[in-house]
Coordinates of C-alpha atoms in Angstrom, one line a residue:
M1 CA 121.7 50.6 84.3
L2 CA 123.8 51.3 87.5
R3 CA 126.1 53.7 85.5
N4 CA 122.6 56.1 84.5
C5 CA 121.0 55.2 87.7
A6 CA 123.7 56.9 89.2
T7 CA 124.3 59.9 86.7
N8 CA 120.3 60.8 87.0
V9 CA 121.0 60.9 90.7
L10 CA 123.5 62.9 90.9
V11 CA 123.3 65.4 88.1
L12 CA 120.6 66.5 89.8
L13 CA 122.5 67.5 93.2
A14 CA 125.1 68.8 90.9
S15 CA 122.6 71.1 88.7
L16 CA 121.9 72.5 92.3
S17 CA 125.3 73.6 92.7
V18 CA 125.6 75.0 89.0
S19 CA 122.5 77.4 89.7
L20 CA 123.8 78.4 92.9
G21 CA 127.5 78.8 92.1
A22 CA 130.1 80.7 90.3
Q23 CA 132.5 79.7 88.1
E24 CA 136.1 81.5 87.1
T25 CA 138.5 78.5 86.1
S26 CA 140.0 77.8 83.0
D27 CA 142.9 75.1 84.0
Q28 CA 142.8 75.7 88.1
T29 CA 142.8 79.3 87.9
G30 CA 140.9 82.1 89.4
S31 CA 137.9 81.0 91.8
Q32 CA 135.4 78.9 92.2
I33 CA 132.6 79.4 94.7
T34 CA 129.6 76.3 94.7
G35 CA 127.0 76.5 97.0
L36 CA 124.3 73.9 97.6
P37 CA 121.6 73.3 99.6
A38 CA 122.9 70.6 102.9
I39 CA 120.0 68.1 102.0
N40 CA 122.0 64.8 103.0
Y41 CA 121.3 61.4 104.5
D42 CA 122.7 59.4 106.9
S43 CA 121.2 56.5 108.5
D44 CA 122.9 57.3 111.9
E45 CA 121.9 60.5 112.3
G46 CA 118.6 60.5 109.6
F47 CA 117.8 63.9 107.2
G48 CA 120.1 66.6 106.7
Y49 CA 119.1 70.1 106.0
G50 CA 120.6 73.2 105.5
V51 CA 123.4 74.9 103.5
L52 CA 126.7 74.6 102.4
L53 CA 129.2 77.0 100.6
E54 CA 132.8 75.7 99.2
A55 CA 135.0 78.5 97.8
Y56 CA 138.3 77.3 96.3
F57 CA 140.7 80.4 94.7
Y58 CA 143.4 79.4 92.8
G59 CA 144.9 82.2 91.9
E60 CA 146.1 83.2 88.6
G61 CA 149.5 80.8 88.8
G62 CA 147.4 78.1 89.2
Y63 CA 148.2 76.3 92.7
S64 CA 147.4 73.0 93.1
P65 CA 145.0 71.4 94.7
Y66 CA 144.3 75.6 95.4
R67 CA 145.8 78.4 97.0
F68 CA 143.1 78.4 99.6
T69 CA 139.8 77.2 100.8
I70 CA 136.9 78.2 102.8
Q71 CA 133.9 76.1 103.4
P72 CA 131.0 76.7 106.0
T73 CA 128.4 74.6 106.6
L74 CA 124.6 75.0 108.9
K75 CA 123.2 71.6 109.0
F76 CA 120.3 70.2 111.1
T77 CA 119.0 66.3 111.0
T78 CA 116.1 65.0 111.9
K79 CA 118.0 63.0 114.5
G80 CA 118.6 66.4 116.5
R81 CA 121.8 66.9 115.0
R82 CA 122.6 71.4 114.7
E83 CA 125.8 72.0 113.5
L84 CA 127.7 75.2 112.7
T85 CA 131.1 74.4 110.9
V86 CA 133.9 76.8 109.1
F87 CA 136.9 74.2 107.7
F88 CA 139.8 77.0 106.3
D89 CA 143.0 75.2 104.3
A90 CA 145.4 77.3 102.6
P91 CA 148.1 75.2 101.2
H92 CA 149.7 78.4 99.1
L93 CA 148.8 81.5 101.4
L94 CA 151.6 81.9 103.7
S95 CA 155.4 82.1 102.3
N96 CA 158.2 79.6 102.9
G97 CA 155.8 76.7 102.1
W98 CA 154.3 76.4 105.1
R99 CA 150.2 75.3 104.5
V100 CA 147.7 76.2 107.3
D101 CA 144.1 75.3 108.3
G102 CA 141.6 75.6 110.9
F103 CA 138.6 74.3 111.8
L104 CA 135.5 76.2 114.0
R105 CA 132.4 74.1 115.3
S106 CA 129.7 74.3 117.4
E107 CA 127.5 71.8 117.8
R108 CA 124.7 70.2 119.3
L109 CA 123.3 66.5 119.9
I110 CA 120.6 65.0 121.5
A111 CA 120.9 61.3 120.8
S112 CA 124.5 61.0 120.2
P113 CA 125.4 57.0 120.0
Y114 CA 126.7 55.3 123.0
Y115 CA 127.1 51.3 123.3
G116 CA 129.6 50.4 126.2
L117 CA 133.6 50.5 126.0
G118 CA 135.2 47.5 124.5
N119 CA 135.0 45.2 121.4
N120 CA 133.1 43.1 122.9
S121 CA 130.4 45.5 123.5
I122 CA 126.5 44.6 123.3
Y123 CA 124.0 46.0 120.9
D124 CA 120.1 44.9 122.4
Q125 CA 117.6 46.1 120.3
T126 CA 115.2 45.2 122.5
L127 CA 116.3 47.3 125.3
E128 CA 115.4 50.2 122.7
E129 CA 111.5 48.9 123.1
T130 CA 111.6 48.1 126.6
E131 CA 114.1 51.1 128.2
G132 CA 113.2 53.5 124.9
Q133 CA 114.7 54.5 122.1
Y134 CA 117.1 56.7 123.7
Y135 CA 119.0 53.7 125.9
Y136 CA 121.9 53.7 123.6
R137 CA 121.9 57.5 123.1
F138 CA 123.0 60.3 125.7
G139 CA 123.1 64.4 124.6
R140 CA 126.2 66.3 123.7
S141 CA 127.1 69.8 123.3
R142 CA 130.6 70.1 121.8
T143 CA 132.7 73.4 120.5
K144 CA 135.8 73.1 119.3
V145 CA 138.5 75.4 117.7
S146 CA 141.5 73.9 115.9
M147 CA 144.7 75.2 113.8
N148 CA 147.4 72.8 112.2
L149 CA 150.7 74.5 110.5
Q150 CA 152.7 72.0 107.9
R151 CA 155.6 72.8 106.2
P152 CA 157.5 70.3 103.6
L153 CA 161.7 69.7 104.7
E154 CA 163.4 70.7 101.1
G155 CA 163.3 68.5 98.0
S156 CA 161.7 65.5 99.5
P157 CA 157.3 64.9 100.4
V158 CA 157.9 64.9 104.1
R159 CA 156.2 67.1 106.0
I160 CA 156.3 68.2 109.6
L161 CA 153.0 69.4 111.5
F162 CA 152.3 71.6 114.9
G163 CA 149.2 72.3 115.5
G164 CA 147.1 73.1 118.4
G165 CA 142.8 73.1 119.7
V166 CA 140.5 73.7 122.8
T167 CA 137.1 71.5 122.7
R168 CA 134.5 71.8 125.8
T169 CA 131.9 69.4 126.0
S170 CA 129.1 69.0 128.0
V171 CA 127.1 65.6 128.3
E172 CA 123.7 64.8 129.4
P173 CA 123.3 61.2 130.3
L174 CA 119.5 61.5 130.0
P175 CA 118.5 63.1 126.4
E176 CA 115.1 63.7 125.7
N177 CA 113.2 63.4 129.0
A178 CA 114.5 59.5 129.1
T179 CA 114.7 57.7 132.4
R180 CA 117.3 55.5 132.0
T181 CA 120.4 54.9 129.2
L182 CA 123.3 53.1 129.1
L183 CA 125.3 55.9 130.1
S184 CA 123.1 56.5 133.3
T185 CA 123.9 53.5 134.2
E186 CA 127.6 53.6 133.9
F187 CA 127.4 57.1 135.2
P188 CA 124.9 57.1 138.0
E189 CA 125.8 60.6 139.3
N190 CA 126.7 62.6 136.9
A191 CA 128.5 61.8 133.6
P192 CA 132.0 63.8 133.1
G193 CA 132.5 67.2 130.7
G194 CA 134.6 69.3 130.5
W195 CA 137.7 71.1 128.5
S196 CA 140.0 69.1 126.4
N197 CA 142.8 71.2 125.0
Y198 CA 145.4 69.8 122.9
L199 CA 149.1 70.1 121.2
R200 CA 150.3 68.4 118.6
A201 CA 152.9 67.1 116.7
G202 CA 153.3 65.2 113.6
V203 CA 155.2 63.5 110.4
V204 CA 153.6 63.7 106.9
W205 CA 155.0 61.8 103.5
D206 CA 152.6 62.6 101.1
T207 CA 153.2 61.6 97.1
R208 CA 149.3 61.7 95.9
D209 CA 149.5 62.7 92.8
R210 CA 146.4 65.0 93.4
E211 CA 144.5 65.5 97.0
T212 CA 141.2 64.7 96.0
G213 CA 140.3 60.9 94.8
P214 CA 144.0 60.2 94.2
H215 CA 144.9 57.9 91.3
R216 CA 148.5 57.0 92.6
G217 CA 150.6 58.1 95.6
T218 CA 150.9 57.4 99.3
W219 CA 149.7 59.5 102.1
S220 CA 151.4 58.1 105.6
E221 CA 151.5 60.1 108.8
F222 CA 152.5 59.7 112.3
L223 CA 150.4 62.3 115.0
V224 CA 150.9 62.4 118.3
Q225 CA 148.8 64.8 120.5
A226 CA 149.0 65.7 124.4
V227 CA 146.2 66.7 126.2
P228 CA 147.9 67.7 129.4
T229 CA 145.7 69.2 132.6
F230 CA 148.5 72.2 132.7
L231 CA 146.1 73.3 129.3
G232 CA 142.6 73.6 131.2
S233 CA 141.6 70.2 130.1
Q234 CA 139.6 68.0 132.0
S235 CA 141.4 65.2 132.1
Q236 CA 145.4 64.1 130.5
Y237 CA 146.3 61.4 127.8
L238 CA 148.7 61.3 124.9
R239 CA 146.8 60.1 121.8
W240 CA 148.8 58.7 119.1
T241 CA 147.6 57.3 115.4
L242 CA 149.6 56.0 112.5
A243 CA 148.1 56.4 109.0
D244 CA 149.1 55.0 105.7
R245 CA 146.9 55.2 102.7
R246 CA 148.2 54.0 99.6
Y247 CA 146.5 54.3 95.8
F248 CA 147.7 51.8 93.6
P249 CA 146.3 52.4 89.3
L250 CA 145.3 49.5 87.7
G251 CA 144.4 51.4 84.1
D252 CA 143.7 55.0 83.3
R253 CA 140.4 54.8 85.0
L254 CA 140.9 52.4 87.9
T255 CA 142.1 52.6 91.0
F256 CA 142.5 50.7 94.1
A257 CA 143.0 52.7 97.7
N258 CA 143.8 51.0 100.9
R259 CA 143.8 52.4 104.0
F260 CA 145.4 51.0 107.5
L261 CA 145.2 53.3 111.2
L262 CA 146.1 52.6 114.5
Q263 CA 145.9 54.6 117.4
N264 CA 146.5 54.3 120.9
I265 CA 145.7 56.5 124.1
E266 CA 147.5 56.3 127.3
G267 CA 146.7 57.9 130.1
S268 CA 142.7 58.7 131.4
A269 CA 140.7 60.0 128.6
P270 CA 137.1 60.6 128.7
F271 CA 134.5 58.1 126.7
Y272 CA 133.5 61.0 124.7
D273 CA 136.7 61.2 123.4
L274 CA 137.8 58.1 122.9
S275 CA 135.2 57.7 119.4
I276 CA 138.0 60.3 118.1
V277 CA 140.3 59.8 115.2
Q278 CA 142.8 61.9 114.4
T279 CA 144.1 63.2 111.2
S280 CA 146.2 65.5 109.3
F281 CA 143.2 67.1 107.4
K282 CA 139.8 66.9 109.1
Q283 CA 139.2 65.0 112.2
E284 CA 137.0 62.1 111.8
E285 CA 134.8 59.9 114.0
G286 CA 134.6 56.0 114.8
L287 CA 134.6 53.3 115.1
G288 CA 131.6 52.6 113.1
G289 CA 129.8 54.8 110.5
A290 CA 130.2 57.2 107.3
K291 CA 134.3 57.9 107.9
T292 CA 135.2 54.4 109.5
L293 CA 133.3 51.1 108.8
R294 CA 130.5 51.9 106.4
G295 CA 127.7 49.5 107.5
I296 CA 128.1 49.4 111.2
P297 CA 126.3 52.4 113.7
K298 CA 128.2 55.0 113.6
N299 CA 130.7 55.2 116.9
R300 CA 129.4 51.3 117.6
Y301 CA 132.7 50.7 118.9
I302 CA 134.6 52.8 120.9
G303 CA 138.2 52.2 123.3
K304 CA 141.7 52.8 124.2
G305 CA 142.7 51.4 121.2
M306 CA 141.4 51.0 117.9
F307 CA 143.0 49.4 114.3
L308 CA 141.1 50.4 110.5
W309 CA 142.1 48.8 107.7
N310 CA 139.5 50.1 104.2
A311 CA 140.2 48.8 101.3
E312 CA 138.6 50.4 98.2
L313 CA 138.3 49.6 93.9
R314 CA 137.7 52.9 92.3
W315 CA 136.2 53.0 88.6
R316 CA 135.9 56.5 86.6
A317 CA 133.1 55.5 84.7
H318 CA 132.3 58.4 82.4
D319 CA 133.2 62.4 81.7
F320 CA 130.8 65.2 80.9
T321 CA 130.3 68.2 80.6
M322 CA 126.7 70.3 81.9
A323 CA 126.4 74.0 82.0
G324 CA 129.4 75.3 81.8
G325 CA 131.1 72.8 84.1
A326 CA 132.9 69.5 83.9
F327 CA 131.7 66.9 85.4
H328 CA 133.0 63.3 86.6
I329 CA 131.3 59.8 87.7
V330 CA 133.1 57.5 89.8
L331 CA 131.7 53.9 90.9
S332 CA 133.4 52.1 93.8
G333 CA 133.2 48.7 95.9
F334 CA 134.5 48.6 99.1
I335 CA 135.5 46.3 102.5
D336 CA 135.8 47.9 105.4
N337 CA 137.4 46.2 108.7
G338 CA 137.9 47.4 112.2
R339 CA 138.4 46.6 116.2
V340 CA 139.1 48.2 119.6
W341 CA 140.5 48.0 122.7
K342 CA 138.9 48.9 126.0
D343 CA 142.4 49.7 127.4
D344 CA 145.7 49.4 125.7
L345 CA 145.9 48.3 121.5
Q346 CA 147.1 44.9 121.4
I347 CA 149.5 43.9 118.3
G348 CA 148.8 40.1 118.1
E349 CA 145.3 40.5 118.0
L350 CA 144.8 42.9 114.9
V351 CA 143.6 40.3 112.9
S352 CA 141.2 38.9 115.4
D353 CA 137.8 39.6 116.4
L354 CA 137.7 42.0 113.3
T355 CA 134.3 43.7 112.3
T356 CA 133.5 43.4 108.6
A357 CA 131.4 45.6 106.3
Y358 CA 131.0 46.0 102.6
G359 CA 129.4 47.4 99.9
G360 CA 129.6 50.8 97.2
G361 CA 129.5 54.2 96.1
V362 CA 129.0 56.4 93.5
R363 CA 130.8 59.9 93.3
L364 CA 130.0 62.7 91.1
G365 CA 132.6 65.5 91.2
L366 CA 132.4 68.8 90.1
G367 CA 135.8 70.0 88.7
E368 CA 138.6 67.5 91.2
N369 CA 137.8 69.2 94.7
F370 CA 133.5 69.6 95.1
V371 CA 132.5 66.0 95.3
V372 CA 129.2 64.6 95.9
A373 CA 129.2 61.1 97.7
V374 CA 126.8 58.2 98.2
D375 CA 127.7 55.5 100.4
V376 CA 125.8 52.0 100.8
G377 CA 126.6 50.0 103.4
H378 CA 125.7 45.9 104.6
S379 CA 126.8 44.2 107.9
D380 CA 125.2 41.6 110.3
E381 CA 124.3 45.0 112.1
A382 CA 122.5 46.7 109.6
A383 CA 121.2 45.8 106.4
A384 CA 121.8 49.1 104.0
P385 CA 122.5 52.0 105.8
I386 CA 123.2 55.1 103.1
Y387 CA 125.4 57.8 103.6
I388 CA 125.1 61.4 101.5
G389 CA 127.6 63.7 101.6
L390 CA 130.7 65.2 100.2
G391 CA 134.3 64.4 100.0
Y392 CA 136.3 60.3 99.7
L393 CA 136.4 58.5 103.0
Y394 CA 140.2 58.8 102.2

């Protein structure tokens, strides 16, 4: 019954993509252009609407996962998010094995979450009744431009990475005419805001059999990001991130996917930069929400140190064709764990005071790259938040 229900719901979404898109693919050659109304739902941000486009160009040589992709998105949500993003990724466009990706984002959030710093931050729902619904919220505007270059070392699965970016953040401690918020009590004069410009470098180990929904292999990375004042940044700090993702085949259609992530910040990072989770592909936010702890409110825990552990069982349950397109359905169950430290990460406390959430999900893939995702989580802080979006968590 679960498989049939998932099939009916996601096939409806997929049919929209087929009707709006154009495909010219044959064994991963030519191009695939898929458009969708950006109709989604995230328990932290409400219903989303807008439009998205994912264009994949494989070339006549059938480059894997693609020669390059362009992914623009315009999205609005009922909880006050306005966002325009353009993501560009080209594994095979440059010569000598160089891979380039770029990201542009302009966003405005009238109610970005803030629950305080550290693993012991308290969420008291009664304060949202007595002080107003925005007590644990603040207004945030952010514009970001970034670029990365990666190149494999000859004869090995190792890639070196160099990148940089500029980010401008504005903060409103009292959003939507609120009279008192947690942030306004911590910054009674004026909350910080300004530039966070950075350079970064790293090493990536990648043996995945495919980049979207891998069945086997390892994807690990160590990244160091420097945010110095001489680049015009408001504060000066250094962020390092160690991530290890492994995919174990348990048969032809069953995969166990596991991710460990450690992150630490040294220096005086502003509070709005503590929620950033650094990766070699697309930047994420946490701890809590659709990309880190599903079932925990978005950015529920923030601090200079972070530990994240995700374990997921994925079953490729069904393959079928519709309107000339090849589709597949993947069902999953997951357990997400994590914690933060207000100051430095403490290795001896990795498995103590963890916050845990669990749940399940379903994904509908059109080809191997375009994937519509639905996850439902559960925790002590939220009964059944729902996340509808694209792709895999990792």
